[in-house]
Short mmCIF file of C-alpha atoms and ligand atoms in Angstrom, two decimals:
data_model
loop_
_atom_site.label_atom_id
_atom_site.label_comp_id
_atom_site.label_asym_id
_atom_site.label_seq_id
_atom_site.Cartn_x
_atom_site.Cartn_y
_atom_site.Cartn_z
CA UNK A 121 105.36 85.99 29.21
CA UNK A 122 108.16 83.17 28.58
CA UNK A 123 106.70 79.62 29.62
CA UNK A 124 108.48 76.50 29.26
CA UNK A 125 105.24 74.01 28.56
CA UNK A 126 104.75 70.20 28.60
CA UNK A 127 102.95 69.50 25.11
CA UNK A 128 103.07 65.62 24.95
CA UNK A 129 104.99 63.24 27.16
CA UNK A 130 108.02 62.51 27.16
CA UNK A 131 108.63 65.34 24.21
CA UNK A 132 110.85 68.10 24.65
CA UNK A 133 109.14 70.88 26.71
CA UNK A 134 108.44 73.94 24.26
CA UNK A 135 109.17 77.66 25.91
CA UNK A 136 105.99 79.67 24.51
CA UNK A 137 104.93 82.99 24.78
CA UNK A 138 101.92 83.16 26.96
CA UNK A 139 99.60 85.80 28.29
CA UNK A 140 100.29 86.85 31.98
CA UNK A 141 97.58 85.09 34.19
CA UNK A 142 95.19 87.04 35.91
CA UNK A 143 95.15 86.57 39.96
CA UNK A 144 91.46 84.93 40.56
CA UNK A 145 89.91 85.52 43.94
CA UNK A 146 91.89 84.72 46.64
CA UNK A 147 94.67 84.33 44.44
CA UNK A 148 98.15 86.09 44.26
CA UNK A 149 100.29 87.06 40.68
CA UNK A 150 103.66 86.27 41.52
CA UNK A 151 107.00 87.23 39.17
CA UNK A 152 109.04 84.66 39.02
CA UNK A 153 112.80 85.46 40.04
CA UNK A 154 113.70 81.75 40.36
CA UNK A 155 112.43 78.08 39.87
CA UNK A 156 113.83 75.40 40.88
CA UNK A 157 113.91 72.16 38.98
CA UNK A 158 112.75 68.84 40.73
CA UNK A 159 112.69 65.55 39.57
CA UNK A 160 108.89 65.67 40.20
CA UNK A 161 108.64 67.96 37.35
CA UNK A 162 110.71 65.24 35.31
CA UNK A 163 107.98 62.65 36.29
CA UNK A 164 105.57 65.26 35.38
CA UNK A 165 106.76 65.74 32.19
CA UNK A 166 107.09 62.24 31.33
CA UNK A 167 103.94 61.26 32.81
CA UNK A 168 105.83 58.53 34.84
CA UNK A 169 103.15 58.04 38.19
CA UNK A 170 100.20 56.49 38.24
CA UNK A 171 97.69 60.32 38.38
CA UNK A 172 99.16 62.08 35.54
CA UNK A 173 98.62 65.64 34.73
CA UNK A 174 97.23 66.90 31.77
CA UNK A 175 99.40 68.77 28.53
CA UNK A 176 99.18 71.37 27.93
CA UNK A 177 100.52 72.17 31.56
CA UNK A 178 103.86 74.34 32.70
CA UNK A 179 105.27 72.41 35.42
CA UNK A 180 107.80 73.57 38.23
CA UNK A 181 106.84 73.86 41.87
CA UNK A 182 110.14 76.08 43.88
CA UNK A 183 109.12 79.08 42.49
CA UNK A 184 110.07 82.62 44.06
CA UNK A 185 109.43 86.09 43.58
CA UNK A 186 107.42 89.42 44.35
CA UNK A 187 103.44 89.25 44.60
CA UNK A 188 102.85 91.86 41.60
CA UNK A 189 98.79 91.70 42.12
CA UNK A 190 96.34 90.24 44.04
CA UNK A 191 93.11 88.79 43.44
CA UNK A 192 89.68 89.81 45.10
CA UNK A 193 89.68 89.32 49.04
CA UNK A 194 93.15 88.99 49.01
CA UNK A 195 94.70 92.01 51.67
CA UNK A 196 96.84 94.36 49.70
CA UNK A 197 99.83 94.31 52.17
CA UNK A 198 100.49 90.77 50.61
CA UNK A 199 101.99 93.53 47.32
CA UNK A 200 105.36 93.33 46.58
CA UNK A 201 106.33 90.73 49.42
CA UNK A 202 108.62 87.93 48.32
CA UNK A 203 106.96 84.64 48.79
CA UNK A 204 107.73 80.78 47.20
CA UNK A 205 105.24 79.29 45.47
CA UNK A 206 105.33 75.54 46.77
CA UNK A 207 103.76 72.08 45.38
CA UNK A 208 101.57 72.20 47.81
CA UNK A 209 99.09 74.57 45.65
CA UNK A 210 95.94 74.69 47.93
CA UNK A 211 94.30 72.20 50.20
CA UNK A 212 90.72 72.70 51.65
CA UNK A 213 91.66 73.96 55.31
CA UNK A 214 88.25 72.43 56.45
CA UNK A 215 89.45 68.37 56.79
CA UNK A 216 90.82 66.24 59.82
CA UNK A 217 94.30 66.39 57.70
CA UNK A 218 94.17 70.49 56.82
CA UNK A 219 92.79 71.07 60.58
CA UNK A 220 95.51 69.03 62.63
CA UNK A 221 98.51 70.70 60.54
CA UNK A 222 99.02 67.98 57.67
CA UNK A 223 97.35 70.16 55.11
CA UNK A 224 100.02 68.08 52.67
CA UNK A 225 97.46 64.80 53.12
CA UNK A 226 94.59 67.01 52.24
CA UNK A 227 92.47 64.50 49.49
CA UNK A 228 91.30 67.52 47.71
CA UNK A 229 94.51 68.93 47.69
CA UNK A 230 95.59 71.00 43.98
CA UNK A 231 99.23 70.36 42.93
CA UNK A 232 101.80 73.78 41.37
CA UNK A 233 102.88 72.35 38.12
CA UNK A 234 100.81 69.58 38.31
CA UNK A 235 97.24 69.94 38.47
CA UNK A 236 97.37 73.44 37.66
CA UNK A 237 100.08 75.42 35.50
CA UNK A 238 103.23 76.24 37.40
CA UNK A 239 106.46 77.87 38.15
CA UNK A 240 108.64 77.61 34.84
CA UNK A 241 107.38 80.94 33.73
CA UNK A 242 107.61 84.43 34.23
CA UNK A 243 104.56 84.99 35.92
CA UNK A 244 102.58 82.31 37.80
CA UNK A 245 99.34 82.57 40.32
CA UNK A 246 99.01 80.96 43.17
CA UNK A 247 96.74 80.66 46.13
CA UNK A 248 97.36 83.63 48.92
CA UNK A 249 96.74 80.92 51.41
CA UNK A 250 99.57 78.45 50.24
CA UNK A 251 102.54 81.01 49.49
CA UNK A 252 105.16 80.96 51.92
CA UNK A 253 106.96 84.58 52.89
CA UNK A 254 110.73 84.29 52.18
CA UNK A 255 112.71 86.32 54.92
CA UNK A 256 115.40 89.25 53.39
CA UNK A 257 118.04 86.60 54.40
CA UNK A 258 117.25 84.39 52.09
CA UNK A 259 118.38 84.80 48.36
CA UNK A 260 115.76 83.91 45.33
CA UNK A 261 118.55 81.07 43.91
CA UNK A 262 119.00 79.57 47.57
CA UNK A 263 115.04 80.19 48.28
CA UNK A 264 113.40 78.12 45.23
CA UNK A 265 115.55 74.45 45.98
CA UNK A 266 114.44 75.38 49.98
CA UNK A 267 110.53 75.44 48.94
CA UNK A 268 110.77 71.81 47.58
CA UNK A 269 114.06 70.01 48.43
CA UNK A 270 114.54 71.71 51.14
CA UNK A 271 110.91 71.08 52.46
CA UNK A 272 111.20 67.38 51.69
CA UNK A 273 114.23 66.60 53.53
CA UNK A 274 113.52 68.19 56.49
CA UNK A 275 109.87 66.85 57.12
CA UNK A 276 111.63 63.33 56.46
CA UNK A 277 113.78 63.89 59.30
CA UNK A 278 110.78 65.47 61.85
CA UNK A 279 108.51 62.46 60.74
CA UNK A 280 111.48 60.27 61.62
CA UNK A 281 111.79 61.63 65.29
CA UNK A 282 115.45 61.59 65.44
CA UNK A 283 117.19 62.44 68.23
CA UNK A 284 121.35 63.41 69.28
CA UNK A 285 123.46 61.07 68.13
CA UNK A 286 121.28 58.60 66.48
CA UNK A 287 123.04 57.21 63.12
CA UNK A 288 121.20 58.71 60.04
CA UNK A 289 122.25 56.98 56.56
CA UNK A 290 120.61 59.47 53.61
CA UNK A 291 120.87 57.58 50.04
CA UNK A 292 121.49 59.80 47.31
CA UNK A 293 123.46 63.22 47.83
CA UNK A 294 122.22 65.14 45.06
CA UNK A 295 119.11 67.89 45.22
CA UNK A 296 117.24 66.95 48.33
CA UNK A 297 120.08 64.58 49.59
CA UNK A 298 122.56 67.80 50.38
CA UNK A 299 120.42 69.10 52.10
CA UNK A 300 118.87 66.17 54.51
CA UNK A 301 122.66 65.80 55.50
CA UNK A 302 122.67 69.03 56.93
CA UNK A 303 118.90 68.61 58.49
CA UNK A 304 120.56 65.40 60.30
CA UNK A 305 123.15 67.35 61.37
CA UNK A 306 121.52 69.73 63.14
CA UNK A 307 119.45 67.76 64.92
CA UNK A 308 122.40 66.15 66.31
CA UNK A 309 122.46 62.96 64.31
CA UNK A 310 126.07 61.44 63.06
CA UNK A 311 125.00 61.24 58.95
CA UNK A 312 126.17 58.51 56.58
CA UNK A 313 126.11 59.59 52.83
CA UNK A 314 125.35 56.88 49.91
CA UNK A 315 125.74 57.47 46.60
CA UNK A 316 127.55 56.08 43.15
CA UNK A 317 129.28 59.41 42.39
CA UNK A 318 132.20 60.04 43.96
CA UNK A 319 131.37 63.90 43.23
CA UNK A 320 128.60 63.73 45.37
CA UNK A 321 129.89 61.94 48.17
CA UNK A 322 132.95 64.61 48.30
CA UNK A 323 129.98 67.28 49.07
CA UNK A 324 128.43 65.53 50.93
CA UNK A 325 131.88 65.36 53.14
CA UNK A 326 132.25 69.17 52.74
CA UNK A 327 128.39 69.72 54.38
CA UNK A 328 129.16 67.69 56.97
CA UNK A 329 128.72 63.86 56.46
CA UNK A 330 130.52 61.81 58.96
CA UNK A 331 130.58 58.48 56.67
CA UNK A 332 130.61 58.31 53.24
CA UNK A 333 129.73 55.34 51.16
CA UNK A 334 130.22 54.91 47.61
CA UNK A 335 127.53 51.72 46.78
CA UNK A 336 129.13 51.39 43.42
CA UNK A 337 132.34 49.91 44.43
CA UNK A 338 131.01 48.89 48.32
CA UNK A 339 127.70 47.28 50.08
CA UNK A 340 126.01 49.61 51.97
CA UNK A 341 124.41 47.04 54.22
CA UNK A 342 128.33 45.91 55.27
CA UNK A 343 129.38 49.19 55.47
CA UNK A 344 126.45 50.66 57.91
CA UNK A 345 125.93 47.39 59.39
CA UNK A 346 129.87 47.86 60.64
CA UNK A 347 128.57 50.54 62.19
CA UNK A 348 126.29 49.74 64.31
CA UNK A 349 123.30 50.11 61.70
CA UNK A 350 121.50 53.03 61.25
CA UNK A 351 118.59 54.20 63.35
CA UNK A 352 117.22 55.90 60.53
CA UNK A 353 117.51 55.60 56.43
CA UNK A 354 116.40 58.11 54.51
CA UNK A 355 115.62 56.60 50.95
CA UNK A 356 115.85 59.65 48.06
CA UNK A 357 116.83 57.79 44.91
CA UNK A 358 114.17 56.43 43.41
CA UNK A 359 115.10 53.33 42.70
CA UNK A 360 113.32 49.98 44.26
CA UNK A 361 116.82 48.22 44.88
CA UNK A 362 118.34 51.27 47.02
CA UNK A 363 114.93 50.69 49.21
CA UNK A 364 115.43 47.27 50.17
CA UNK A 365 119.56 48.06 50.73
CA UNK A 366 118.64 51.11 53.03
CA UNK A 367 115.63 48.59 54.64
CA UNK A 368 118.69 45.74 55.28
CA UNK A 369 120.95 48.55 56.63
CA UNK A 370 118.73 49.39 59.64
CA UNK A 371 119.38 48.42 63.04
CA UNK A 372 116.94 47.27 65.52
CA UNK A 373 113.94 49.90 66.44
CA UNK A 374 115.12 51.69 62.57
CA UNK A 375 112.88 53.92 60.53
CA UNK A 376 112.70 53.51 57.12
CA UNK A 377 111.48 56.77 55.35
CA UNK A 378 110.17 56.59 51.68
CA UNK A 379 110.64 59.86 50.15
CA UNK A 380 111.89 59.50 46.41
CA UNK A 381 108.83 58.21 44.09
CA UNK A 382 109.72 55.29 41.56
CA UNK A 383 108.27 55.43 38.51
CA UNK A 384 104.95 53.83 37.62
CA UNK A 385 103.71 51.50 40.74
CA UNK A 386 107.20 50.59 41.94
CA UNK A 387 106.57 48.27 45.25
CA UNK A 388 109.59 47.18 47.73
CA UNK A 389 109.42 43.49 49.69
CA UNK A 390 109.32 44.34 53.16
CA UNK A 391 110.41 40.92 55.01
CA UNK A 392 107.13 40.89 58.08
CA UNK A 393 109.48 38.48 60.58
CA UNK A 394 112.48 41.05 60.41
CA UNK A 395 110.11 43.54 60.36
CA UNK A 396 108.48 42.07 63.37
CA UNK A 397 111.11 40.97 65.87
CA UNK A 398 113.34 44.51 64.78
CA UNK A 399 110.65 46.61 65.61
CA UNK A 400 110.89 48.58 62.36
CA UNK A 401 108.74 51.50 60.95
CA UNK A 402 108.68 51.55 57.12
CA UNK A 403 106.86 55.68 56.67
CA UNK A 404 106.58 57.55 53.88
CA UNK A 405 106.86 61.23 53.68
CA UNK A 406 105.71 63.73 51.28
CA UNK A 407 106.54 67.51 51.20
CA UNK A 408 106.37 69.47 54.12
CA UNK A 409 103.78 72.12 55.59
CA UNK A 410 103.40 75.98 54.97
CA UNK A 411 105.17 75.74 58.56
CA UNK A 412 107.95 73.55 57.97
CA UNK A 413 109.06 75.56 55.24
CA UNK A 414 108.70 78.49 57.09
CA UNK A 415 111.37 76.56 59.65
CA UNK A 416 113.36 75.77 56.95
CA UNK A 417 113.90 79.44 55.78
CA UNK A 418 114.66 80.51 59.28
CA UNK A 419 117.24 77.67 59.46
CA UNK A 420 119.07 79.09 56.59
CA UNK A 421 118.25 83.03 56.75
CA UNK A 422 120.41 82.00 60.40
CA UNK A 423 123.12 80.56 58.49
CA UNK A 424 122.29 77.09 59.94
CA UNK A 425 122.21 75.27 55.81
CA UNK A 426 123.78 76.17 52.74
CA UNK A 427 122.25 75.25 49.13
CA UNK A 428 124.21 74.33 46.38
CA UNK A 429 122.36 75.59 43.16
CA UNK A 430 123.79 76.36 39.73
CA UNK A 431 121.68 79.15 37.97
CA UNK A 432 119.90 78.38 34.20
CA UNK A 433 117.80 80.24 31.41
CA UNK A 434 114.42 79.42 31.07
CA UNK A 435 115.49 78.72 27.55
CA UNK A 436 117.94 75.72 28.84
CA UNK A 437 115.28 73.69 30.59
CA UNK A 438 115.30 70.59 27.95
CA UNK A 439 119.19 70.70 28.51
CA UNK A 440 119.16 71.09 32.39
CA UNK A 441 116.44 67.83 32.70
CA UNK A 442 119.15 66.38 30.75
CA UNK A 443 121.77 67.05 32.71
CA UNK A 444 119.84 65.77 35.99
CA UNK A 445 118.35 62.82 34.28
CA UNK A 446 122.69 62.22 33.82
CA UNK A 447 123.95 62.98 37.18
CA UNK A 448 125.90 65.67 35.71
CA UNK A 449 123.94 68.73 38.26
CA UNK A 450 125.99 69.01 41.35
CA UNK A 451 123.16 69.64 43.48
CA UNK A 452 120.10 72.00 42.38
CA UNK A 453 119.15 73.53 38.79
CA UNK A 454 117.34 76.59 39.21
CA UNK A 455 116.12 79.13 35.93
CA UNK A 456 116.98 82.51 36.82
CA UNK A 457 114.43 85.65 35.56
ZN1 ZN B 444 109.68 68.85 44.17
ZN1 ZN B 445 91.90 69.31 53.48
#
Protein backbone atom coordinates (compact mmCIF):
# COMPACT_ATOMS: atom_id res chain seq x y z
CA UNK A 1 0.00 0.00 0.00
CA UNK A 2 0.79 3.87 -0.78
CA UNK A 3 1.98 5.66 2.57
CA UNK A 4 3.02 9.12 2.76
CA UNK A 5 5.80 8.74 5.82
CA UNK A 6 7.59 11.25 8.10
CA UNK A 7 11.43 10.18 7.76
CA UNK A 8 13.21 13.13 9.57
CA UNK A 9 11.75 16.43 10.69
CA UNK A 10 11.02 18.96 9.03
CA UNK A 11 12.03 16.91 5.59
CA UNK A 12 9.70 16.38 2.94
CA UNK A 13 7.36 13.42 3.79
CA UNK A 14 8.31 10.41 1.37
CA UNK A 15 5.07 8.31 -0.11
CA UNK A 16 6.45 4.56 0.24
CA UNK A 17 5.14 1.42 -0.59
CA UNK A 18 4.29 -0.43 2.51
CA UNK A 19 2.84 -3.77 3.45
CA UNK A 20 -0.93 -3.67 4.46
CA UNK A 21 -1.07 -3.87 8.36
CA UNK A 22 -2.53 -6.70 9.90
CA UNK A 23 -5.68 -5.91 12.37
CA UNK A 24 -4.20 -7.05 15.99
CA UNK A 25 -6.74 -8.12 18.56
CA UNK A 26 -9.31 -5.90 19.11
CA UNK A 27 -8.27 -4.03 16.26
CA UNK A 28 -10.08 -3.07 12.94
CA UNK A 29 -8.26 -2.80 9.07
CA UNK A 30 -9.77 0.11 7.68
CA UNK A 31 -9.39 1.32 3.67
CA UNK A 32 -8.85 4.55 3.53
CA UNK A 33 -11.34 6.55 1.17
CA UNK A 34 -10.30 9.94 2.62
CA UNK A 35 -7.85 11.78 5.07
CA UNK A 36 -8.01 14.81 6.04
CA UNK A 37 -5.05 17.05 6.61
CA UNK A 38 -4.65 18.95 10.02
CA UNK A 39 -2.23 21.22 11.10
CA UNK A 40 -1.51 18.71 13.92
CA UNK A 41 -0.04 16.51 11.38
CA UNK A 42 2.12 19.65 10.27
CA UNK A 43 3.38 19.89 13.95
CA UNK A 44 3.83 16.26 13.73
CA UNK A 45 5.86 16.31 10.96
CA UNK A 46 7.98 19.03 12.06
CA UNK A 47 8.27 17.86 15.47
CA UNK A 48 7.12 21.37 16.69
CA UNK A 49 5.46 20.36 20.54
CA UNK A 50 7.12 19.57 23.34
CA UNK A 51 6.19 15.09 23.15
CA UNK A 52 7.28 14.42 19.72
CA UNK A 53 6.59 11.32 17.84
CA UNK A 54 8.98 9.13 16.53
CA UNK A 55 10.11 8.79 12.37
CA UNK A 56 9.56 6.64 10.87
CA UNK A 57 5.74 7.35 11.54
CA UNK A 58 2.69 8.07 8.81
CA UNK A 59 0.78 10.76 10.33
CA UNK A 60 -2.93 11.89 9.57
CA UNK A 61 -5.75 11.47 12.05
CA UNK A 62 -9.53 12.22 9.79
CA UNK A 63 -9.33 9.16 8.20
CA UNK A 64 -12.50 7.33 6.61
CA UNK A 65 -13.40 4.28 5.02
CA UNK A 66 -14.79 0.57 5.09
CA UNK A 67 -13.56 -1.89 7.98
CA UNK A 68 -12.00 -4.57 5.42
CA UNK A 69 -10.96 -7.07 8.50
CA UNK A 70 -11.08 -7.37 11.92
CA UNK A 71 -8.84 -8.49 14.49
CA UNK A 72 -9.48 -11.32 17.17
CA UNK A 73 -12.56 -10.49 19.56
CA UNK A 74 -13.57 -7.96 17.39
CA UNK A 75 -17.64 -8.88 16.25
CA UNK A 76 -17.76 -9.44 12.56
CA UNK A 77 -20.82 -7.15 11.93
CA UNK A 78 -18.21 -4.26 12.44
CA UNK A 79 -17.19 -5.71 8.25
CA UNK A 80 -17.64 -3.43 5.69
CA UNK A 81 -19.21 -0.53 7.91
CA UNK A 82 -17.86 2.93 7.19
CA UNK A 83 -16.24 4.34 10.24
CA UNK A 84 -13.51 7.53 10.82
CA UNK A 85 -10.56 6.79 12.30
CA UNK A 86 -10.04 9.79 14.86
CA UNK A 87 -6.84 11.17 16.91
CA UNK A 88 -8.16 9.92 19.63
CA UNK A 89 -6.54 6.27 18.91
CA UNK A 90 -7.41 4.38 22.19
CA UNK A 91 -7.65 5.41 25.79
CA UNK A 92 -7.85 2.85 28.72
CA UNK A 93 -11.76 2.95 29.44
CA UNK A 94 -10.87 1.99 33.11
CA UNK A 95 -9.80 5.83 34.56
CA UNK A 96 -11.86 8.67 36.36
CA UNK A 97 -11.36 10.60 32.81
CA UNK A 98 -12.37 7.36 30.34
CA UNK A 99 -15.27 6.46 33.00
CA UNK A 100 -17.02 10.02 33.33
CA UNK A 101 -17.05 10.50 29.34
CA UNK A 102 -13.65 12.53 28.83
CA UNK A 103 -11.89 9.51 27.45
CA UNK A 104 -9.87 12.53 25.40
CA UNK A 105 -7.95 13.33 29.02
CA UNK A 106 -7.18 9.69 29.34
CA UNK A 107 -3.08 9.84 30.54
CA UNK A 108 -2.51 6.62 28.83
CA UNK A 109 -4.21 7.68 25.95
CA UNK A 110 -2.39 6.42 22.17
CA UNK A 111 -2.50 9.18 19.49
CA UNK A 112 -3.57 8.15 15.18
CA UNK A 113 -0.62 9.54 13.43
CA UNK A 114 1.14 10.26 16.32
CA UNK A 115 2.08 7.65 18.61
CA UNK A 116 1.18 5.04 16.30
CA UNK A 117 1.19 5.11 12.31
CA UNK A 118 -1.83 6.79 10.82
CA UNK A 119 -4.27 7.80 8.24
CA UNK A 120 -2.16 9.04 5.11
CA UNK A 121 -2.25 5.61 3.66
CA UNK A 122 -4.26 3.23 2.01
CA UNK A 123 -4.87 1.00 4.69
CA UNK A 124 -4.58 1.90 8.39
CA UNK A 125 -5.68 -0.13 11.79
CA UNK A 126 -7.24 1.17 14.38
CA UNK A 127 -8.79 0.25 17.66
CA UNK A 128 -12.62 -1.22 17.24
CA UNK A 129 -13.29 0.68 20.38
CA UNK A 130 -12.21 4.24 19.11
CA UNK A 131 -13.72 4.21 15.42
CA UNK A 132 -16.63 6.26 15.00
CA UNK A 133 -19.63 4.87 12.49
CA UNK A 134 -20.21 7.48 9.73
CA UNK A 135 -24.05 7.59 8.86
CA UNK A 136 -24.98 7.01 4.74
CA UNK A 137 -25.58 10.84 4.86
CA UNK A 138 -22.42 11.69 5.27
CA UNK A 139 -19.89 11.69 2.28
CA UNK A 140 -16.07 10.28 2.85
CA UNK A 141 -14.62 14.06 1.65
CA UNK A 142 -17.16 15.90 4.09
CA UNK A 143 -16.66 12.92 6.81
CA UNK A 144 -12.66 13.01 7.30
CA UNK A 145 -12.42 17.24 8.14
CA UNK A 146 -15.77 16.29 10.58
CA UNK A 147 -13.59 13.54 12.60
CA UNK A 148 -10.97 16.25 13.55
CA UNK A 149 -12.02 19.85 12.72
CA UNK A 150 -15.18 19.22 13.01
CA UNK A 151 -14.75 17.45 16.47
CA UNK A 152 -12.60 20.30 17.74
CA UNK A 153 -14.83 23.09 17.11
CA UNK A 154 -17.74 21.78 18.38
CA UNK A 155 -16.43 20.45 21.84
CA UNK A 156 -14.95 24.15 22.09
CA UNK A 157 -18.30 25.48 21.92
CA UNK A 158 -20.07 22.63 24.50
CA UNK A 159 -17.06 23.23 26.95
CA UNK A 160 -17.86 26.93 26.55
CA UNK A 161 -21.62 26.54 27.64
CA UNK A 162 -22.98 29.01 25.30
CA UNK A 163 -26.27 29.85 25.21
CA UNK A 164 -29.00 31.99 22.51
CA UNK A 165 -27.75 34.99 21.66
CA UNK A 166 -24.55 35.20 23.48
CA UNK A 167 -21.76 36.99 21.18
CA UNK A 168 -19.21 34.30 19.98
CA UNK A 169 -15.92 35.87 18.27
CA UNK A 170 -13.99 32.60 16.50
CA UNK A 171 -10.29 33.76 15.35
CA UNK A 172 -9.19 32.21 12.33
CA UNK A 173 -11.80 31.01 9.56
CA UNK A 174 -9.91 28.45 7.90
CA UNK A 175 -10.16 24.38 8.68
CA UNK A 176 -11.69 24.20 12.10
CA UNK A 177 -12.68 27.98 12.08
CA UNK A 178 -15.60 27.31 9.21
CA UNK A 179 -16.86 25.15 10.92
CA UNK A 180 -17.06 26.58 14.75
CA UNK A 181 -19.03 29.47 12.94
CA UNK A 182 -21.63 27.25 12.07
CA UNK A 183 -21.44 25.25 15.66
CA UNK A 184 -22.12 28.94 17.15
CA UNK A 185 -24.75 29.33 15.01
CA UNK A 186 -26.70 26.69 15.85
CA UNK A 187 -26.61 26.99 19.21
CA UNK A 188 -28.08 30.30 18.80
CA UNK A 189 -25.05 32.47 19.30
CA UNK A 190 -24.59 35.83 16.98
CA UNK A 191 -20.71 34.80 15.56
CA UNK A 192 -17.95 37.32 14.88
CA UNK A 193 -15.28 36.05 12.34
CA UNK A 194 -11.42 37.22 12.64
CA UNK A 195 -9.05 36.65 10.29
CA UNK A 196 -6.19 38.47 7.91
CA UNK A 197 -7.61 37.05 4.65
CA UNK A 198 -10.19 38.69 3.22
CA UNK A 199 -10.98 35.18 1.42
CA UNK A 200 -11.73 33.74 4.53
CA UNK A 201 -13.73 36.24 6.09
CA UNK A 202 -16.05 36.29 2.76
CA UNK A 203 -16.84 32.45 3.80
CA UNK A 204 -17.09 32.93 6.74
CA UNK A 205 -20.04 35.60 5.72
CA UNK A 206 -21.50 32.96 3.31
CA UNK A 207 -21.76 30.20 6.51
CA UNK A 208 -23.30 32.52 8.43
CA UNK A 209 -21.06 35.01 10.39
CA UNK A 210 -22.87 38.02 11.59
CA UNK A 211 -19.53 40.26 12.00
CA UNK A 212 -16.61 40.01 10.20
CA UNK A 213 -13.28 41.39 11.17
CA UNK A 214 -10.32 41.62 9.13
CA UNK A 215 -7.31 42.12 12.10
CA UNK A 216 -4.92 43.03 9.38
CA UNK A 217 -6.22 46.37 8.53
CA UNK A 218 -8.56 46.70 12.05
CA UNK A 219 -8.18 45.92 16.04
CA UNK A 220 -10.19 43.29 17.01
CA UNK A 221 -10.39 44.41 20.61
CA UNK A 222 -12.12 47.96 19.13
CA UNK A 223 -14.08 46.24 16.86
CA UNK A 224 -15.74 43.49 19.40
CA UNK A 225 -15.36 45.76 22.21
CA UNK A 226 -17.96 48.15 20.02
CA UNK A 227 -19.98 45.49 20.37
CA UNK A 228 -20.60 44.82 23.45
CA UNK A 229 -17.57 42.28 23.85
CA UNK A 230 -17.84 38.87 23.33
CA UNK A 231 -19.10 36.33 25.81
CA UNK A 232 -17.03 33.83 24.34
CA UNK A 233 -13.59 33.76 22.08
CA UNK A 234 -12.70 30.95 20.50
CA UNK A 235 -8.81 31.14 19.86
CA UNK A 236 -7.82 28.68 16.59
CA UNK A 237 -4.72 30.35 15.17
CA UNK A 238 -1.97 29.43 16.83
CA UNK A 239 -0.35 32.26 17.39
CA UNK A 240 0.43 33.76 21.13
CA UNK A 241 -0.52 37.44 20.02
CA UNK A 242 -4.15 36.43 18.61
CA UNK A 243 -4.55 34.87 22.38
CA UNK A 244 -4.04 37.85 24.31
CA UNK A 245 -6.26 40.05 21.44
CA UNK A 246 -9.19 37.45 21.75
CA UNK A 247 -8.40 37.53 25.92
CA UNK A 248 -8.74 41.73 25.66
CA UNK A 249 -11.86 41.29 23.46
CA UNK A 250 -13.97 39.56 26.15
CA UNK A 251 -16.59 41.11 28.05
CA UNK A 252 -17.32 40.64 31.61
CA UNK A 253 -18.21 36.81 32.79
CA UNK A 254 -16.17 35.81 28.99
CA UNK A 255 -14.67 32.44 28.25
CA UNK A 256 -11.59 32.23 26.73
CA UNK A 257 -11.12 28.79 24.93
CA UNK A 258 -7.54 27.63 23.91
CA UNK A 259 -7.85 25.34 21.10
CA UNK A 260 -5.02 25.99 18.42
CA UNK A 261 -1.47 24.67 19.87
CA UNK A 262 1.60 27.13 19.38
CA UNK A 263 4.57 25.71 18.62
CA UNK A 264 7.16 24.61 21.17
CA UNK A 265 6.00 25.89 24.87
CA UNK A 266 4.19 29.01 23.66
CA UNK A 267 2.67 30.70 27.05
CA UNK A 268 0.04 33.79 26.92
CA UNK A 269 0.07 36.64 29.98
CA UNK A 270 -3.14 36.36 31.50
CA UNK A 271 -3.57 39.83 33.51
CA UNK A 272 -4.98 38.04 37.38
CA UNK A 273 -6.82 41.68 38.39
CA UNK A 274 -8.83 41.73 34.99
CA UNK A 275 -9.06 38.31 35.28
CA UNK A 276 -10.36 38.68 38.75
CA UNK A 277 -12.87 41.53 38.91
CA UNK A 278 -14.27 40.23 35.03
CA UNK A 279 -14.95 37.00 36.20
CA UNK A 280 -13.19 35.31 33.29
CA UNK A 281 -12.54 31.56 32.48
CA UNK A 282 -9.36 31.04 30.41
CA UNK A 283 -10.16 26.71 29.29
CA UNK A 284 -8.56 24.81 27.02
CA UNK A 285 -10.08 22.24 24.84
CA UNK A 286 -8.78 19.35 23.04
CA UNK A 287 -10.65 17.08 20.53
CA UNK A 288 -13.87 15.85 21.22
CA UNK A 289 -15.36 12.35 22.41
CA UNK A 290 -16.40 9.15 20.36
CA UNK A 291 -19.88 10.92 21.26
CA UNK A 292 -19.39 14.31 20.18
CA UNK A 293 -18.38 13.22 16.94
CA UNK A 294 -21.07 11.03 16.70
CA UNK A 295 -23.28 14.52 17.28
CA UNK A 296 -21.37 16.10 14.89
CA UNK A 297 -22.19 13.60 12.02
CA UNK A 298 -25.83 13.71 12.87
CA UNK A 299 -25.63 17.53 12.69
CA UNK A 300 -24.48 17.35 9.18
CA UNK A 301 -26.05 13.90 7.82
CA UNK A 302 -29.38 16.52 8.88
CA UNK A 303 -28.10 19.15 6.76
CA UNK A 304 -27.50 21.35 9.86
CA UNK A 305 -23.25 22.17 8.60
CA UNK A 306 -21.63 22.17 5.42
CA UNK A 307 -17.69 21.43 4.96
CA UNK A 308 -15.69 23.09 2.63
CA UNK A 309 -12.91 20.56 1.48
CA UNK A 310 -10.89 20.52 -1.73
CA UNK A 311 -9.91 16.86 -2.70
CA UNK A 312 -5.83 15.82 -3.16
CA UNK A 313 -3.60 12.72 -4.21
CA UNK A 314 -1.79 11.06 -1.72
CA UNK A 315 1.07 11.88 -3.98
CA UNK A 316 0.46 15.87 -3.40
CA UNK A 317 0.80 15.83 0.36
CA UNK A 318 4.34 17.84 0.49
CA UNK A 319 2.49 20.38 -1.86
CA UNK A 320 -0.90 20.53 0.06
CA UNK A 321 1.20 21.20 3.71
CA UNK A 322 2.52 23.84 1.57
CA UNK A 323 -0.30 25.29 0.54
CA UNK A 324 -1.81 25.35 4.26
CA UNK A 325 1.41 26.37 5.83
CA UNK A 326 0.56 29.61 2.98
CA UNK A 327 -3.00 30.27 3.57
CA UNK A 328 -3.61 29.39 0.10
CA UNK A 329 -6.40 26.12 1.24
CA UNK A 330 -9.79 27.62 1.40
CA UNK A 331 -10.87 25.54 4.14
CA UNK A 332 -9.93 21.64 4.38
CA UNK A 333 -7.29 19.46 2.30
CA UNK A 334 -8.34 16.04 2.18
CA UNK A 335 -6.30 12.97 -0.08
CA UNK A 336 -8.81 11.13 -1.88
CA UNK A 337 -8.25 6.96 -2.46
ZN1 LIG B 1 -6.46 17.33 13.93
ZN1 LIG C 1 -8.30 6.35 30.65
Amino acid sequence: MKAAVVTHFGKPLEVRELPVPEPGPGQVLVRMEASGLCHTDIHAAHGDWPVKPSPPFTPGHEGVGPVERVGAGVPDRLLGKRVAVPWLGSSCGHCRYCVTGWETLCESQINTGYSVDGCFAEYAVADAGAVVEVPDGVSSLDAAPLTCAGVTTYKALKVARVVPSEHVAVFGIGGLGHLAVQYARIVGAFVTAVDIEPDKLGLAHQLGADHLVNARTHDPVQEIGRLGGAGVAVVLAADPAVFEQAYRSLRRGGRLVCVALPADEAAVKVPVFQTVLGGISVIGSIVGTRQDLAEVFALHAAGRTRVIAESRRLDQVNESIEDVLGGHAEARLVFEF
